[in-house]
Tab-separated table of C-alpha atoms in Angstrom:
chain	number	residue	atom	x	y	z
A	1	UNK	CA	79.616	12.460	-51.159
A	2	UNK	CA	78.228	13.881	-47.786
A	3	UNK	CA	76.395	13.156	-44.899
A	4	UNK	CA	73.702	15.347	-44.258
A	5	UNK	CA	70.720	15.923	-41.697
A	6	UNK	CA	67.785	13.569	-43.043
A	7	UNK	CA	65.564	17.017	-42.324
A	8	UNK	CA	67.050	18.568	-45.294
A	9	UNK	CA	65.373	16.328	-48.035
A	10	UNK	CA	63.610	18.742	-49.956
A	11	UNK	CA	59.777	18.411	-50.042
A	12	UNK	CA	59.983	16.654	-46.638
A	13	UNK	CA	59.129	16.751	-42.891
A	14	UNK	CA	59.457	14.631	-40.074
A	15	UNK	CA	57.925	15.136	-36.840
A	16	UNK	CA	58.030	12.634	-33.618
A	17	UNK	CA	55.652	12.372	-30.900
A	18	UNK	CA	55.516	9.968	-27.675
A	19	UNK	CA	54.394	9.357	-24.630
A	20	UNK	CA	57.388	8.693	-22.049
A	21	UNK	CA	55.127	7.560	-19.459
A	22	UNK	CA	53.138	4.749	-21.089
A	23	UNK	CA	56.496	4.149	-23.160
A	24	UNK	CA	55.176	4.147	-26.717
A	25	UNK	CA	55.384	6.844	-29.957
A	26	UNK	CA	54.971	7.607	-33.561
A	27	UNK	CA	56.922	9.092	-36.629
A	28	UNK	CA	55.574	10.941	-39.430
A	29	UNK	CA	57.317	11.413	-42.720
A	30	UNK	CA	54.946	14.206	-44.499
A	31	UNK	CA	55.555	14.631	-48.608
A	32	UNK	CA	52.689	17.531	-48.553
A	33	UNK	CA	52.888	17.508	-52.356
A	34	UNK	CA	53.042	14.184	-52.595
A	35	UNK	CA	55.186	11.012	-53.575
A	36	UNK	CA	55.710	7.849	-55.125
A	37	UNK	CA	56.245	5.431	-52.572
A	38	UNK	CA	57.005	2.011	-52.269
A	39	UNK	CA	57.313	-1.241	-49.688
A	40	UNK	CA	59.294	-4.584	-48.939
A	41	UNK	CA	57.780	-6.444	-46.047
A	42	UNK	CA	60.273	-9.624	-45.277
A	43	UNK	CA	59.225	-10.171	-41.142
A	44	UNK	CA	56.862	-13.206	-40.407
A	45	UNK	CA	54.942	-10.692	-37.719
A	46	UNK	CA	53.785	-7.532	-39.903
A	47	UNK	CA	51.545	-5.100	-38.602
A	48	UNK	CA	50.553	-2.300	-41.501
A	49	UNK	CA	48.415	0.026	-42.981
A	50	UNK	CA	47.795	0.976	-46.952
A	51	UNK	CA	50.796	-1.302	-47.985
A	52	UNK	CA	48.736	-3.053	-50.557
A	53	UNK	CA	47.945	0.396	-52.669
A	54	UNK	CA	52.123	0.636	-53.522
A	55	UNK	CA	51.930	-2.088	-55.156
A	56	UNK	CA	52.833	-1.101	-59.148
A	57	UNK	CA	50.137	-2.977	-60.537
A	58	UNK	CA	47.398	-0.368	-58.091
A	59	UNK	CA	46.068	2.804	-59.292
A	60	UNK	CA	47.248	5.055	-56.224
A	61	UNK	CA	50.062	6.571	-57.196
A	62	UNK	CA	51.074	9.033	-54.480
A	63	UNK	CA	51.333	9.225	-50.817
A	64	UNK	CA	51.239	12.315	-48.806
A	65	UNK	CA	52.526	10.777	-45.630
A	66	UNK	CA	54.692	7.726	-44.056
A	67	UNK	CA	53.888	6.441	-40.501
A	68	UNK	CA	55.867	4.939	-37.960
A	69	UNK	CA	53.943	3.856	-34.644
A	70	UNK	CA	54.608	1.921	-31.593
A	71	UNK	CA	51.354	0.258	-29.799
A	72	UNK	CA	51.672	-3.144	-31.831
A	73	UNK	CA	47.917	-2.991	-34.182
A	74	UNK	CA	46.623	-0.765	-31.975
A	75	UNK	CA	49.131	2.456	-32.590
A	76	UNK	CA	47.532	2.080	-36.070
A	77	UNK	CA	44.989	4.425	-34.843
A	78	UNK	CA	47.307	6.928	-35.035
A	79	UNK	CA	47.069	7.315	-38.756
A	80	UNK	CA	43.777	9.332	-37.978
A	81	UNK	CA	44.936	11.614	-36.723
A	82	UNK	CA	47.491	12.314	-39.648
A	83	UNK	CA	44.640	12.228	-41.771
A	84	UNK	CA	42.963	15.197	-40.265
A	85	UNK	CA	46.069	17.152	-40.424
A	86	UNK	CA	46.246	16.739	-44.069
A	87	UNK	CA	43.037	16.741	-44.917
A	88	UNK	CA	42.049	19.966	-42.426
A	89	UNK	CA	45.417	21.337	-45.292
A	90	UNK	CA	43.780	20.329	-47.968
A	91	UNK	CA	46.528	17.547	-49.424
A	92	UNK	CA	44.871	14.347	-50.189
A	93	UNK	CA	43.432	12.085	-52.973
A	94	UNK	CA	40.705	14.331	-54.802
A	95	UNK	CA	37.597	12.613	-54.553
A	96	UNK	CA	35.278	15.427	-55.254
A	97	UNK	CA	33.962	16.337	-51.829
A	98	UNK	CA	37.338	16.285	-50.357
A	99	UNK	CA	40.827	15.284	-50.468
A	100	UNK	CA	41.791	11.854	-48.880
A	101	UNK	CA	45.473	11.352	-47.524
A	102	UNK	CA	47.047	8.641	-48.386
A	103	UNK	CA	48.931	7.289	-45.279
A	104	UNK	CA	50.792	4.087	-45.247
A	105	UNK	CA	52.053	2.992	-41.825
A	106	UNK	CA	53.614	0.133	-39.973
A	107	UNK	CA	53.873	-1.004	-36.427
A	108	UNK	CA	56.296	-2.140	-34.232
A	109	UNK	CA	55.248	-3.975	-30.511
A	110	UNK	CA	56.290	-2.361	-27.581
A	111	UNK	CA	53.165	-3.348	-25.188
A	112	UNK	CA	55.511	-4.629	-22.950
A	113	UNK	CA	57.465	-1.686	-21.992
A	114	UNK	CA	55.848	0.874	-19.714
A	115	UNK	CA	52.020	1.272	-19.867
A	116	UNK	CA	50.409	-1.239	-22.044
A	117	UNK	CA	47.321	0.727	-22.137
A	118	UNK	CA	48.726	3.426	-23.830
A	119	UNK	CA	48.877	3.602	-27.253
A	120	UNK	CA	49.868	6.019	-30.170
A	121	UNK	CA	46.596	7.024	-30.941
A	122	UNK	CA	44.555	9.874	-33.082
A	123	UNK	CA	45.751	12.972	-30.898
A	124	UNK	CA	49.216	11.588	-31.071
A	125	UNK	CA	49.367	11.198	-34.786
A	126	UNK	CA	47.861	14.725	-34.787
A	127	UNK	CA	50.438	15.729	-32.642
A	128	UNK	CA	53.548	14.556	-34.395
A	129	UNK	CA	52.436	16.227	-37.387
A	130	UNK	CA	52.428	19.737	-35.741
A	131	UNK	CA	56.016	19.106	-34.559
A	132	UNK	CA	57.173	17.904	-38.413
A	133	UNK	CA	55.353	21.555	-39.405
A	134	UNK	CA	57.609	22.812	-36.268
A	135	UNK	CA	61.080	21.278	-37.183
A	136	UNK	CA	60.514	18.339	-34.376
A	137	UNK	CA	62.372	15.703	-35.078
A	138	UNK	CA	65.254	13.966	-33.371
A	139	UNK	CA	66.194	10.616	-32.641
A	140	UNK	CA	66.713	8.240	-29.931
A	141	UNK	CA	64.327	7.074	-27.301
A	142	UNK	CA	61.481	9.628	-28.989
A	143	UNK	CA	58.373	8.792	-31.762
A	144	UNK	CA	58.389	5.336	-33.273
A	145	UNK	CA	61.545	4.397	-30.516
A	146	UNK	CA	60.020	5.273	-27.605
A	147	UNK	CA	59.812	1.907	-26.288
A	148	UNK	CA	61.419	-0.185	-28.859
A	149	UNK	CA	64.452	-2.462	-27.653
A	150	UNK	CA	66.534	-5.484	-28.918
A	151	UNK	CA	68.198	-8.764	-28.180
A	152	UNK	CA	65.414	-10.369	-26.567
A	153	UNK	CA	66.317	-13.983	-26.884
A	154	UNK	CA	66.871	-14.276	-22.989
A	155	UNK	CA	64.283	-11.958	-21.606
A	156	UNK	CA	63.294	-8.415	-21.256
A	157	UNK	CA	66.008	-8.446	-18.256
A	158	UNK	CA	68.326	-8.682	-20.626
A	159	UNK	CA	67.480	-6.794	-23.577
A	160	UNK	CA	68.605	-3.620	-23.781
A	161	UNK	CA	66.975	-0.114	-25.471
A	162	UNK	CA	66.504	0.113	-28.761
A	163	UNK	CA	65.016	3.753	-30.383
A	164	UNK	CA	65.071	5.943	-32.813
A	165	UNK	CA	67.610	6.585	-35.927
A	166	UNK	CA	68.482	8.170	-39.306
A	167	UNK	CA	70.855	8.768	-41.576
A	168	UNK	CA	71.180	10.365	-44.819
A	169	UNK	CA	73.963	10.487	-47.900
A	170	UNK	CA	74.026	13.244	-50.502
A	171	UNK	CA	75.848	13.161	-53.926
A	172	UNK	CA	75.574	16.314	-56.092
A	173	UNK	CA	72.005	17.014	-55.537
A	174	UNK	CA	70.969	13.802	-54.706
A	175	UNK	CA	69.488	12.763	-51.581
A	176	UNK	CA	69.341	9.279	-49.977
A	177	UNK	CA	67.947	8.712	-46.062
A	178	UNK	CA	66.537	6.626	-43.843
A	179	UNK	CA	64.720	6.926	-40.471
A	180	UNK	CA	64.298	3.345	-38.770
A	181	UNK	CA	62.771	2.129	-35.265
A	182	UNK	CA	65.020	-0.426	-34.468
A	183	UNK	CA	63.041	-3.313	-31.838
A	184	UNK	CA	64.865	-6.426	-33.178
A	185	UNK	CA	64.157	-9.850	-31.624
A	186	UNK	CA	68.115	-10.065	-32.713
A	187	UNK	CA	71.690	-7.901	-31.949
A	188	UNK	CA	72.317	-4.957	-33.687
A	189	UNK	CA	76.086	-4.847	-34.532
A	190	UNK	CA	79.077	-2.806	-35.865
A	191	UNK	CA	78.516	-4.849	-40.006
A	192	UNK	CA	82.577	-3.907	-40.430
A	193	UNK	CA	83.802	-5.571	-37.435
A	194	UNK	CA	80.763	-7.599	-36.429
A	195	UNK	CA	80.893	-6.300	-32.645
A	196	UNK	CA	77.336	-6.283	-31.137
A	197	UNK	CA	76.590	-2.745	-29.908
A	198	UNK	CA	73.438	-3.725	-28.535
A	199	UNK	CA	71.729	-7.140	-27.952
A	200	UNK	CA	71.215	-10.011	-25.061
A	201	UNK	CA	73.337	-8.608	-22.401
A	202	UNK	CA	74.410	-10.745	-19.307
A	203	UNK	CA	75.432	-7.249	-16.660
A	204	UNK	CA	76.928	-9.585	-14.340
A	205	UNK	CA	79.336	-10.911	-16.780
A	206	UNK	CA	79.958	-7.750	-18.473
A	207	UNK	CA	79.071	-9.687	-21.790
A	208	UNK	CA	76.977	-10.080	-24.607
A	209	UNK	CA	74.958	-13.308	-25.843
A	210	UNK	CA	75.085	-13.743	-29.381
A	211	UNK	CA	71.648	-14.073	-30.657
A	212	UNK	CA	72.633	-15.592	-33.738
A	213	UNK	CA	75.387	-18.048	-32.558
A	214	UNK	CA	72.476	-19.182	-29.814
A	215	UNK	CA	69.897	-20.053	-32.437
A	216	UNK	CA	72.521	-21.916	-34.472
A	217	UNK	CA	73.228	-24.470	-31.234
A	218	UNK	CA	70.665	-24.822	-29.313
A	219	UNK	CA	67.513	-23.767	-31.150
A	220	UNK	CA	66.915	-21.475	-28.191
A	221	UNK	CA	63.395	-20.324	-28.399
A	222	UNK	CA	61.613	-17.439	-26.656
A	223	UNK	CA	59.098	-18.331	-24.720
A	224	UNK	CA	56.407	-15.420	-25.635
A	225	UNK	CA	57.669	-14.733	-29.741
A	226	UNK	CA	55.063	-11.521	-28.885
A	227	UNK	CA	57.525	-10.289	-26.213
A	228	UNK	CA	58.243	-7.110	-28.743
A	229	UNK	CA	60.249	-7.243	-32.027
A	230	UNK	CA	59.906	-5.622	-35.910
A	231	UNK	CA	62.148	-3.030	-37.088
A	232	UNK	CA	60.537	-0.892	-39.252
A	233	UNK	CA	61.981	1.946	-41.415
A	234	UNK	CA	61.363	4.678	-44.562
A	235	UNK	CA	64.075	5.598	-46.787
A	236	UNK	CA	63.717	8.732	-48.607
A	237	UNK	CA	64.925	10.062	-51.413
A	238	UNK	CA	64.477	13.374	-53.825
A	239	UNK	CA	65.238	10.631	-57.169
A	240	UNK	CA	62.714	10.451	-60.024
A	241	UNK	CA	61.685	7.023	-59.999
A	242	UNK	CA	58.853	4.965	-60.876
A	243	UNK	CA	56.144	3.143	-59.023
A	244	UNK	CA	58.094	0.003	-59.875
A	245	UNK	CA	61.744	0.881	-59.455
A	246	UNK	CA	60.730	2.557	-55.929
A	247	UNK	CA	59.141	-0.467	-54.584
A	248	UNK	CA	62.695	-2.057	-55.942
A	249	UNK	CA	64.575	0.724	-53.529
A	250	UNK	CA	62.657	-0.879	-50.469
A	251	UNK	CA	63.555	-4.388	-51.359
A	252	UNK	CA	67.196	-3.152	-51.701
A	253	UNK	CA	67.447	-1.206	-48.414
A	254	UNK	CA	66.541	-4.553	-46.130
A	255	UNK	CA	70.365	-5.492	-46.975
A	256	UNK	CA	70.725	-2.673	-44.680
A	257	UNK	CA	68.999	-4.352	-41.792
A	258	UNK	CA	70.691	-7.306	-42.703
A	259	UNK	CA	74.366	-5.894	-42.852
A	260	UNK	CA	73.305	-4.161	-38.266
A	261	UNK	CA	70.916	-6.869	-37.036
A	262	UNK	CA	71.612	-10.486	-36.745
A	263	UNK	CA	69.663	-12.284	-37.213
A	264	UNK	CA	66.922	-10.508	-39.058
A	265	UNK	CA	63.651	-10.820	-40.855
A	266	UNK	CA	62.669	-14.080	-38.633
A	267	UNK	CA	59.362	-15.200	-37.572
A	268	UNK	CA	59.131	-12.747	-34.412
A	269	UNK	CA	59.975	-9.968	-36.204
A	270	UNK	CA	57.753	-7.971	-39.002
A	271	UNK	CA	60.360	-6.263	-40.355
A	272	UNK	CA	59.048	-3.237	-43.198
A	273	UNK	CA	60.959	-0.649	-45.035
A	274	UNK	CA	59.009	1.748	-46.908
A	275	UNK	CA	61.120	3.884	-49.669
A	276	UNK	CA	59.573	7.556	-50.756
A	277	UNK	CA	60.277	9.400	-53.970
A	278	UNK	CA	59.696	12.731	-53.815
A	279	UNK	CA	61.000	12.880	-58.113
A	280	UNK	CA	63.006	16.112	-58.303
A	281	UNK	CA	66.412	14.671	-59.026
A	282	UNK	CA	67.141	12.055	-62.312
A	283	UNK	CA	69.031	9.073	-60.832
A	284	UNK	CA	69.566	5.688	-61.754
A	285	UNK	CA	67.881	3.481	-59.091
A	286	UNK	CA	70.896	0.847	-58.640
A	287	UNK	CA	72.902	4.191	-57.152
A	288	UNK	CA	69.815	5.114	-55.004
A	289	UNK	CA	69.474	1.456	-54.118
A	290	UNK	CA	73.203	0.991	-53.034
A	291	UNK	CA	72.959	4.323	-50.915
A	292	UNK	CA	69.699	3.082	-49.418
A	293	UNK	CA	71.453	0.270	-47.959
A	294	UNK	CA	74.311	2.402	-46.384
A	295	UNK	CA	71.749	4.724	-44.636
A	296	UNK	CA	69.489	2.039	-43.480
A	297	UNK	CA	72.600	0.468	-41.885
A	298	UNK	CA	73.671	3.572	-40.203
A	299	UNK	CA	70.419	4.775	-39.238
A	300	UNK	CA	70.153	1.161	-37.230
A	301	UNK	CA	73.483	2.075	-35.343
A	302	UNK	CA	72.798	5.617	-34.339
A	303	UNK	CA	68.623	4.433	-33.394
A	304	UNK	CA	70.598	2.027	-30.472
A	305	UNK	CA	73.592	4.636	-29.720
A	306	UNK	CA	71.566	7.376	-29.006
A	307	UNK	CA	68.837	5.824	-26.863
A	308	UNK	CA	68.851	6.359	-23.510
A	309	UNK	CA	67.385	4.110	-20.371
A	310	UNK	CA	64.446	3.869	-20.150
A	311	UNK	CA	62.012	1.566	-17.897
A	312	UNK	CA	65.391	0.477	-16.083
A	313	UNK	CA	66.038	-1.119	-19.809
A	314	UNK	CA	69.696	-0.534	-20.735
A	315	UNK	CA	71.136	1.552	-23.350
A	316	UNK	CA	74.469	1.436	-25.321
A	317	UNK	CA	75.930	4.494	-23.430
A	318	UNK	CA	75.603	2.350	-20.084
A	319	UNK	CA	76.659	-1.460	-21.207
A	320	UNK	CA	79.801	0.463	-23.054
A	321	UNK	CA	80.773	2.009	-19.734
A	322	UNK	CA	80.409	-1.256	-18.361
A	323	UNK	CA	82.074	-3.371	-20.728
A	324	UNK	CA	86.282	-3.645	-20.249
């Protein structure tokens, strides 16, 4: 077993694109040729697009795109501008006249960092997609990240920056990633030691508050539940696997959020992992489910390590300087 750059999934691009002044982005995972693709939805505040078609019981059964927006509903626009792309390629549903992409995509809020009025919208999407086709992809406060923070039980004063992150495990010739925008209403934490990385974060006492401990004793509630949570994600993988057992990978793979975010999948948060097959490699889905967990879990970690300020919000590489 290896760890590998998520970019060299055969059969896959990703490509970021933001907008560092109004504080918002998107993330495109392209499967040209197409994939069988999957979705778990467990947050109480979802925003999405084309979930409904991945369900096994639907006729569609590829995808020839995941996307990944800031912009709350609005970044949903976005999608058109993938659409073009693929279409303007010819990769799509054939419906005769044309080909139609099919482009699932989630949302996370971020209208309150930066520029509210500026959303991930058809250019962006259109944009993002060049830089896949370009090898543009890294992580941190870019794409889906851009404005995406966590811990915000206290306050936007005291959350700190969440971003952009992935991770990927390969076994012989099989392939498991993730790529996640981490903008948790809860901490993300170290799941072997249970040490919040990132989270509420008091400066002038050089500590964290524990999101989940707070809950627990005082039923501390925030004010505005809109103030900007949901962590959404795609795992990918080059495994053979059915309409059915892929849709299983996604429901596996929230362990992963719940292993680096505590706590997770609550009513401010519309937590989504998608899971993408692009069927090259026979594999038993219970491996590719455990190994969907690990890089899910990881790729929450490095999203909030390798953020950086942004906004005067804190990141990790600041609070751990600051921290004893």
């Amino acid at each position: 077993m290896e760890y590998v750059n998520l970019t060299k999934i055969p059969g896959i691009k990703l490509g970021n694109a933001e907008d560092l002044i109004g504080g918002t982005g998107c993330t495109v995972v392209l499967c040209e040729k197409g994939g069988i693709a999957g979705v778990d939805v467990r947050g109480g505040a979802p925003g999405t697009r084309e979930t409904d078609l991945l369900n096994p019981i639907n006729m569609m059964d590829k995808v020839h795109c995941i996307m990944l927006a800031g912009g709350s509903a609005f970044g949903l626009d976005a999608v058109a501008g993938v659409m073009e792309y693929l279409e303007s390629k010819g990769i799509g549903f054939d419906v005769g006249i044309t080909k139609v992409p099919i482009v699932p995509a989630a949302v996370l809020f971020d209208l309150s960092v930066g520029d509210y009025r500026c959303r991930p919208d058809k250019a962006m999407g259109y944009r993002a997609c060049i830089n896949a086709e370009n090898g543009g992809f890294s992580e941190g406060s870019v794409g889906a990240g851009t404005g995406a923070t966590v811990g915000k039980i206290l306050g936007m004063d005291k959350a700190m920056k969440g971003g952009l992150g992935s991770f990927c495990i390969k076994t012989g010739e099989l392939y498991v990633g993730a790529v996640v925008a981490v903008n948790c209403f809860g901490d993300v934490v170290n799941p072997e030691s249970g040490e919040i990385l990132a989270g509420a974060y008091i400066p002038e006492e050089n500590r964290f508050v524990n999101t989940e401990l707070l809950i627990m004793e005082s039923a501390k509630k925030d004010d505005n539940p809109f103030s900007g949570n949901t962590t959404i994600g795609c795992v990918i993988t080059n495994a053979r696997l059915s309409k059915a057992e892929v849709n299983k990978v996604a429901s596996m793979a929230h362990n992963g959020y719940a292993r680096s975010i505590r706590p997770v999948h609550t009513m401010y948060d519309g937590d989504t992992i998608f899971a993408l097959s692009t069927g090259q490699i026979e594999a038993d889905v219970n491996q590719v489910g455990v190994m969907a967990v690990k890089a899910v879990e990881q790729a929450v970690i490095n999203a909030v390590k390798k953020a950086t300020p942004l906004f005067g919000i804190r990141a990790y590489s600041e609070v751990f300087r600051e921290i004893p």
